Short mmCIF file of N, CA and C in Angstrom, two decimals:
data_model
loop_
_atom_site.label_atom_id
_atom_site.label_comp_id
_atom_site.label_asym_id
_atom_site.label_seq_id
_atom_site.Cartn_x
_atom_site.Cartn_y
_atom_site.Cartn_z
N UNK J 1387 -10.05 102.24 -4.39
CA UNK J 1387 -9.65 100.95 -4.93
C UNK J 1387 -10.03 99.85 -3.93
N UNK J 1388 -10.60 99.19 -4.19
CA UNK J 1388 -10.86 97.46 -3.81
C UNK J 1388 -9.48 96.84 -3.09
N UNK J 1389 -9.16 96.21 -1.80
CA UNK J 1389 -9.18 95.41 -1.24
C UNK J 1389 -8.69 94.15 -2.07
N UNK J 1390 -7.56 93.91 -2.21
CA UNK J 1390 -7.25 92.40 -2.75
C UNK J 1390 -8.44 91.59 -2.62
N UNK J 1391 -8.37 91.45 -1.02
CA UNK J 1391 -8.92 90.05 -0.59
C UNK J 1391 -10.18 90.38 -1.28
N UNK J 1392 -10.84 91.53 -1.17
CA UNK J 1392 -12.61 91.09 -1.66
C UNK J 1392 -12.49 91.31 -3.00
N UNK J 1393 -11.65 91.48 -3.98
CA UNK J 1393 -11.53 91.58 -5.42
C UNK J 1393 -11.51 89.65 -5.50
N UNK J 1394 -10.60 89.48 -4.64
CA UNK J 1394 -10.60 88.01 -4.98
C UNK J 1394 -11.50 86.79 -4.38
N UNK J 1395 -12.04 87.68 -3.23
CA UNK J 1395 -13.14 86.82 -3.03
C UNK J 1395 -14.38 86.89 -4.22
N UNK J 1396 -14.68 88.03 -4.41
CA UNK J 1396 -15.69 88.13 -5.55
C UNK J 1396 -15.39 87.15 -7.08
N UNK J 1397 -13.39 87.24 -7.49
CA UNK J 1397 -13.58 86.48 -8.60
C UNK J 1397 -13.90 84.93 -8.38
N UNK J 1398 -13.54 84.65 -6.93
CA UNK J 1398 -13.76 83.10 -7.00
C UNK J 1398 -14.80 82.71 -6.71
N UNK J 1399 -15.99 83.35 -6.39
CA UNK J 1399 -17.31 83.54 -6.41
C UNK J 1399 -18.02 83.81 -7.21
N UNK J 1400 -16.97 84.27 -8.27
CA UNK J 1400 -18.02 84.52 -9.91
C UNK J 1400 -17.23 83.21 -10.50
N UNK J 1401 -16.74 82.29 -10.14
CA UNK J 1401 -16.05 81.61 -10.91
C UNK J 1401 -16.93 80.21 -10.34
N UNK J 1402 -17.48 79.89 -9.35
CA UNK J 1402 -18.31 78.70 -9.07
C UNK J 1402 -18.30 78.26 -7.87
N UNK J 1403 -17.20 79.13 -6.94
CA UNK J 1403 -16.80 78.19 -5.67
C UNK J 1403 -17.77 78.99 -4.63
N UNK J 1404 -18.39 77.95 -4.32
CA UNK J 1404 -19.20 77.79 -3.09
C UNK J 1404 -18.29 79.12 -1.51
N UNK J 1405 -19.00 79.82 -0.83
CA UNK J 1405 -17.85 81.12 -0.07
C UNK J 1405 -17.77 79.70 0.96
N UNK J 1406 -18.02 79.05 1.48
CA UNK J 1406 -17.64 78.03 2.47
C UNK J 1406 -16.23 76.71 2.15
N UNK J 1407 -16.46 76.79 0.67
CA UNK J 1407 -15.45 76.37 0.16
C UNK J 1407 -13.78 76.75 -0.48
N UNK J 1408 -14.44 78.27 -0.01
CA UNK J 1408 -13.26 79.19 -0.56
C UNK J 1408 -12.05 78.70 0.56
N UNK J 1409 -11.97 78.55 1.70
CA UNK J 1409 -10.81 78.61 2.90
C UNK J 1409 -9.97 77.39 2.49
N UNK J 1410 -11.04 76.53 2.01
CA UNK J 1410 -10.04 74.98 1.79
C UNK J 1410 -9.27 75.51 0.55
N UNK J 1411 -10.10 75.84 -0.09
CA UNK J 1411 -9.60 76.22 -1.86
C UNK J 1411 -7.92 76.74 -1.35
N UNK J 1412 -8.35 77.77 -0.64
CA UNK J 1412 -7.16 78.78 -0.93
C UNK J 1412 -6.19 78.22 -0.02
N UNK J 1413 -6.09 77.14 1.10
CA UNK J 1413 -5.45 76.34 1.42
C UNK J 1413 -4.56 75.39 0.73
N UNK J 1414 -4.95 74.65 -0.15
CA UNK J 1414 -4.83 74.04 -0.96
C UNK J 1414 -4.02 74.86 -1.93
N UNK J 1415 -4.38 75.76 -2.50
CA UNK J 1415 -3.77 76.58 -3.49
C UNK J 1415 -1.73 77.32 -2.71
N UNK J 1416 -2.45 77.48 -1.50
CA UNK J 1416 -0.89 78.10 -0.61
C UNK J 1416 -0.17 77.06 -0.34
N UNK J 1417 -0.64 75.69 -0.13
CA UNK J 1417 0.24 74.94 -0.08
C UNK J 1417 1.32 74.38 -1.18
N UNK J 1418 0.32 74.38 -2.48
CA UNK J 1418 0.90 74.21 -3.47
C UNK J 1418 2.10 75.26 -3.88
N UNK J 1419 1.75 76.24 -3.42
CA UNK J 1419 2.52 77.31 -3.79
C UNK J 1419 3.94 77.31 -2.81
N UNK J 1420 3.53 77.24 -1.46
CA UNK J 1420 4.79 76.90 -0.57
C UNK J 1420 5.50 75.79 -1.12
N UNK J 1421 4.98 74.88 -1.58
CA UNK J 1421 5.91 73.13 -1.54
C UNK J 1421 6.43 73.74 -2.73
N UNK J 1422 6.39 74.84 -4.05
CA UNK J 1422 7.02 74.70 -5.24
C UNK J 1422 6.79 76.49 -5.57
N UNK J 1423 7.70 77.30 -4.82
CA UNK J 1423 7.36 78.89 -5.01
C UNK J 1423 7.55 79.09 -6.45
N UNK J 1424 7.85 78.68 -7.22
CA UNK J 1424 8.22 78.72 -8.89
C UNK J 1424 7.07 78.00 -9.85
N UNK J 1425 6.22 77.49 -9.13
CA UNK J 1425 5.29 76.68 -9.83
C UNK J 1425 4.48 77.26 -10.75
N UNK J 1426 4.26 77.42 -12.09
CA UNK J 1426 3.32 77.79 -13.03
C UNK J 1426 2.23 77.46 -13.11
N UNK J 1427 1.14 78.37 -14.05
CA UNK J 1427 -0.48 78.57 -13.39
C UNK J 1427 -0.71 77.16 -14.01
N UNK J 1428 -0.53 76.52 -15.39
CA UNK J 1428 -0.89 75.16 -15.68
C UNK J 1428 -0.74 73.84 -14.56
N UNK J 1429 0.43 74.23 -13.99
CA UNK J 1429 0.59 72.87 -13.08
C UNK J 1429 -0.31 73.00 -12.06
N UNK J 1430 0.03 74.25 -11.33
CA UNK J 1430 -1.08 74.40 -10.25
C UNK J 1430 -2.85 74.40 -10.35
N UNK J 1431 -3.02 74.73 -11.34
CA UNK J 1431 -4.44 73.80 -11.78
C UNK J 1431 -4.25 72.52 -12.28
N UNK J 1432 -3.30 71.70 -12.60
CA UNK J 1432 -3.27 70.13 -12.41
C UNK J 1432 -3.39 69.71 -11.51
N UNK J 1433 -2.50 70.51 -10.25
CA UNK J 1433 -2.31 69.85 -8.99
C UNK J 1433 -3.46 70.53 -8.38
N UNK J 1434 -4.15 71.27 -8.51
CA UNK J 1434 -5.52 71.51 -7.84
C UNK J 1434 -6.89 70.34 -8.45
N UNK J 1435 -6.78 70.91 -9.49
CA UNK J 1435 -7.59 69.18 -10.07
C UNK J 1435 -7.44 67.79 -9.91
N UNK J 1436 -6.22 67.59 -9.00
CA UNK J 1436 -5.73 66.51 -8.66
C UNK J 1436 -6.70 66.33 -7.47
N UNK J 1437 -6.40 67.05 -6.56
CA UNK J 1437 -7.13 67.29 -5.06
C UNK J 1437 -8.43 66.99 -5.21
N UNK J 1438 -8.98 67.66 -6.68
CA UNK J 1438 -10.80 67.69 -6.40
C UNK J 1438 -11.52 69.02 -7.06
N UNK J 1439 -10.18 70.15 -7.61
CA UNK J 1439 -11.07 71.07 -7.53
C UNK J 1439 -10.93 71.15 -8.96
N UNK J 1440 -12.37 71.26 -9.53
CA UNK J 1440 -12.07 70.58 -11.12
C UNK J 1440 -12.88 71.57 -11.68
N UNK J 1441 -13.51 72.34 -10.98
CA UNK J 1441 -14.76 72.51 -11.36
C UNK J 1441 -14.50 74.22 -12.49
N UNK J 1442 -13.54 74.37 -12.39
CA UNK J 1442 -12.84 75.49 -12.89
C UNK J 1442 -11.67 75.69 -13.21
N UNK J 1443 -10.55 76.40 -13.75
CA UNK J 1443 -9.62 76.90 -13.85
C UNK J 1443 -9.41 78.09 -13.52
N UNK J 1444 -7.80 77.85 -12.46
CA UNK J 1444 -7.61 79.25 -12.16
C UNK J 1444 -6.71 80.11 -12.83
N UNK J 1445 -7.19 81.53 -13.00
CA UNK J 1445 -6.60 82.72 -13.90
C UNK J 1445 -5.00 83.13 -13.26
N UNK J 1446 -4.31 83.78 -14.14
CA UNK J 1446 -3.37 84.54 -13.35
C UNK J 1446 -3.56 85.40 -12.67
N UNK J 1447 -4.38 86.16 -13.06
CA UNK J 1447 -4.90 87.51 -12.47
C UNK J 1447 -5.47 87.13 -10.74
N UNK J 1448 -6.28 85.95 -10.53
CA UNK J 1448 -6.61 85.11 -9.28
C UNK J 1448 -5.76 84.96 -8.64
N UNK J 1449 -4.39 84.13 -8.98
CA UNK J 1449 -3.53 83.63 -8.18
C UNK J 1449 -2.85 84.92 -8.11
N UNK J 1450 -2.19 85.55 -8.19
CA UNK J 1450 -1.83 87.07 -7.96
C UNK J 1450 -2.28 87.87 -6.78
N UNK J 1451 -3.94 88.51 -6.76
CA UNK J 1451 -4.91 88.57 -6.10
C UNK J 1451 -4.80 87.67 -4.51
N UNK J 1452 -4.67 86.22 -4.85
CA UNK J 1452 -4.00 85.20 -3.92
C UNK J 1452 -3.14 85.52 -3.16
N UNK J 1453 -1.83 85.53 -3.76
CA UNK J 1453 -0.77 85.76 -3.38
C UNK J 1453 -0.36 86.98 -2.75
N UNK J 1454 -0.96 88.13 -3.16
CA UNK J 1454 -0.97 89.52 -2.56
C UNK J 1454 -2.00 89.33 -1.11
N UNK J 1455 -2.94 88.86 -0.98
CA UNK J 1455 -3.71 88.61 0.25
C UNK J 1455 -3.15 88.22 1.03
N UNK J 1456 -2.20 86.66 0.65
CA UNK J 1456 -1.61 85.99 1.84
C UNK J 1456 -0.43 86.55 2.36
N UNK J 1457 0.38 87.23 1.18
CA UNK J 1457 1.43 87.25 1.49
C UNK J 1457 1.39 89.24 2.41
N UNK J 1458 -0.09 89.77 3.01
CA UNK J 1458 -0.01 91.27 3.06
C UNK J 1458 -0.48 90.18 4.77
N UNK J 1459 -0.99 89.23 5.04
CA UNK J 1459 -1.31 88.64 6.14
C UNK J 1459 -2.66 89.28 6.46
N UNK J 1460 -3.51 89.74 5.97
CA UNK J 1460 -4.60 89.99 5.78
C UNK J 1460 -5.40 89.73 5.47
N UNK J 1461 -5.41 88.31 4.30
CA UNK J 1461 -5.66 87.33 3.87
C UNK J 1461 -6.42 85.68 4.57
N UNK J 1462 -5.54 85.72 5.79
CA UNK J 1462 -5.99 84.96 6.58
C UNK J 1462 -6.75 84.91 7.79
N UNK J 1463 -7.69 86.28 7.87
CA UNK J 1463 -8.93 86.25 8.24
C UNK J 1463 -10.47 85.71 7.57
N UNK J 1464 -9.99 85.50 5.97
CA UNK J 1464 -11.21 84.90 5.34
C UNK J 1464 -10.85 83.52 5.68
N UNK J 1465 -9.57 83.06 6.00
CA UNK J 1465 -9.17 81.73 6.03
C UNK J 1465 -9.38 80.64 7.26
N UNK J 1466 -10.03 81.31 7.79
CA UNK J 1466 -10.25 80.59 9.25
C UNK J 1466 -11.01 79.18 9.04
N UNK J 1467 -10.52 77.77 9.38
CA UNK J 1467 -11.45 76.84 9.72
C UNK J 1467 -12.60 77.44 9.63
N UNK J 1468 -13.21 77.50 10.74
CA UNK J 1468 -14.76 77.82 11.10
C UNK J 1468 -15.47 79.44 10.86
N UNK J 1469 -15.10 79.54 9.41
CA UNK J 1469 -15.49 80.95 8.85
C UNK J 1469 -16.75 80.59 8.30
N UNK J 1470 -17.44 81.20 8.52
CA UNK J 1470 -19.16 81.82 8.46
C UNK J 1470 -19.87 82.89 8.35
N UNK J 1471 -20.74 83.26 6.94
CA UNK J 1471 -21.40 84.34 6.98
C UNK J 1471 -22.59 84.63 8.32
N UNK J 1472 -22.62 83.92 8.79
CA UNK J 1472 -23.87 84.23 9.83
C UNK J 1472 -23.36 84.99 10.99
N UNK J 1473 -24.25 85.09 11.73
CA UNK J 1473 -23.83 85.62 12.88
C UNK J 1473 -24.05 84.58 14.03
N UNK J 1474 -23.41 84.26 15.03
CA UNK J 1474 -22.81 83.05 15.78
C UNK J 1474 -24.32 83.31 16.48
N UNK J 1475 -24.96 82.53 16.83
CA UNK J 1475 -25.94 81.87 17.96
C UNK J 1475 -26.07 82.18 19.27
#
């Protein structure tokens, strides 16, 4: 079996988001989730489309995926500021 995190890196990568843009994304998405732990998937794609991120809607099945990553702390190795597929210089 698959790895939360790369199940969910792959859906938000089949879904449009740029992998450099994923750390803010999912920033954005945990915060929302911390400021309102009860918050439903409609609002939280309002309040993500609010921010900027328009370019999609997110699934339940995603935020789940999400939430199991961050909350196993395993999660926040894709999350680093200065995360990069390359190899450093």
């Amino acid at each position: 079996m698959e790895e939360p995190e790369a199940v969910m890196l792959e859906k938000l990568a089949k879904k449009g988001l740029k992998f450099k843009a994923i750390p803010t994304y999912i920033r954005n998405l945990e915060t929302a989730i911390r400021e309102d732990p009860y918050i439903n998937l409609k609002t939280l794609n309002i309040r993500l489309n609010v921010l900027g991120w328009n370019e999609f809607e997110l699934d339940y099945c995603t935020v789940q995926l999400i939430k199991a990553s961050l909350e196993s702390g395993s999660g926040h190795k894709y999350f680093l500021p200065n995360l990069s597929r390359e190899k450093p210089q």
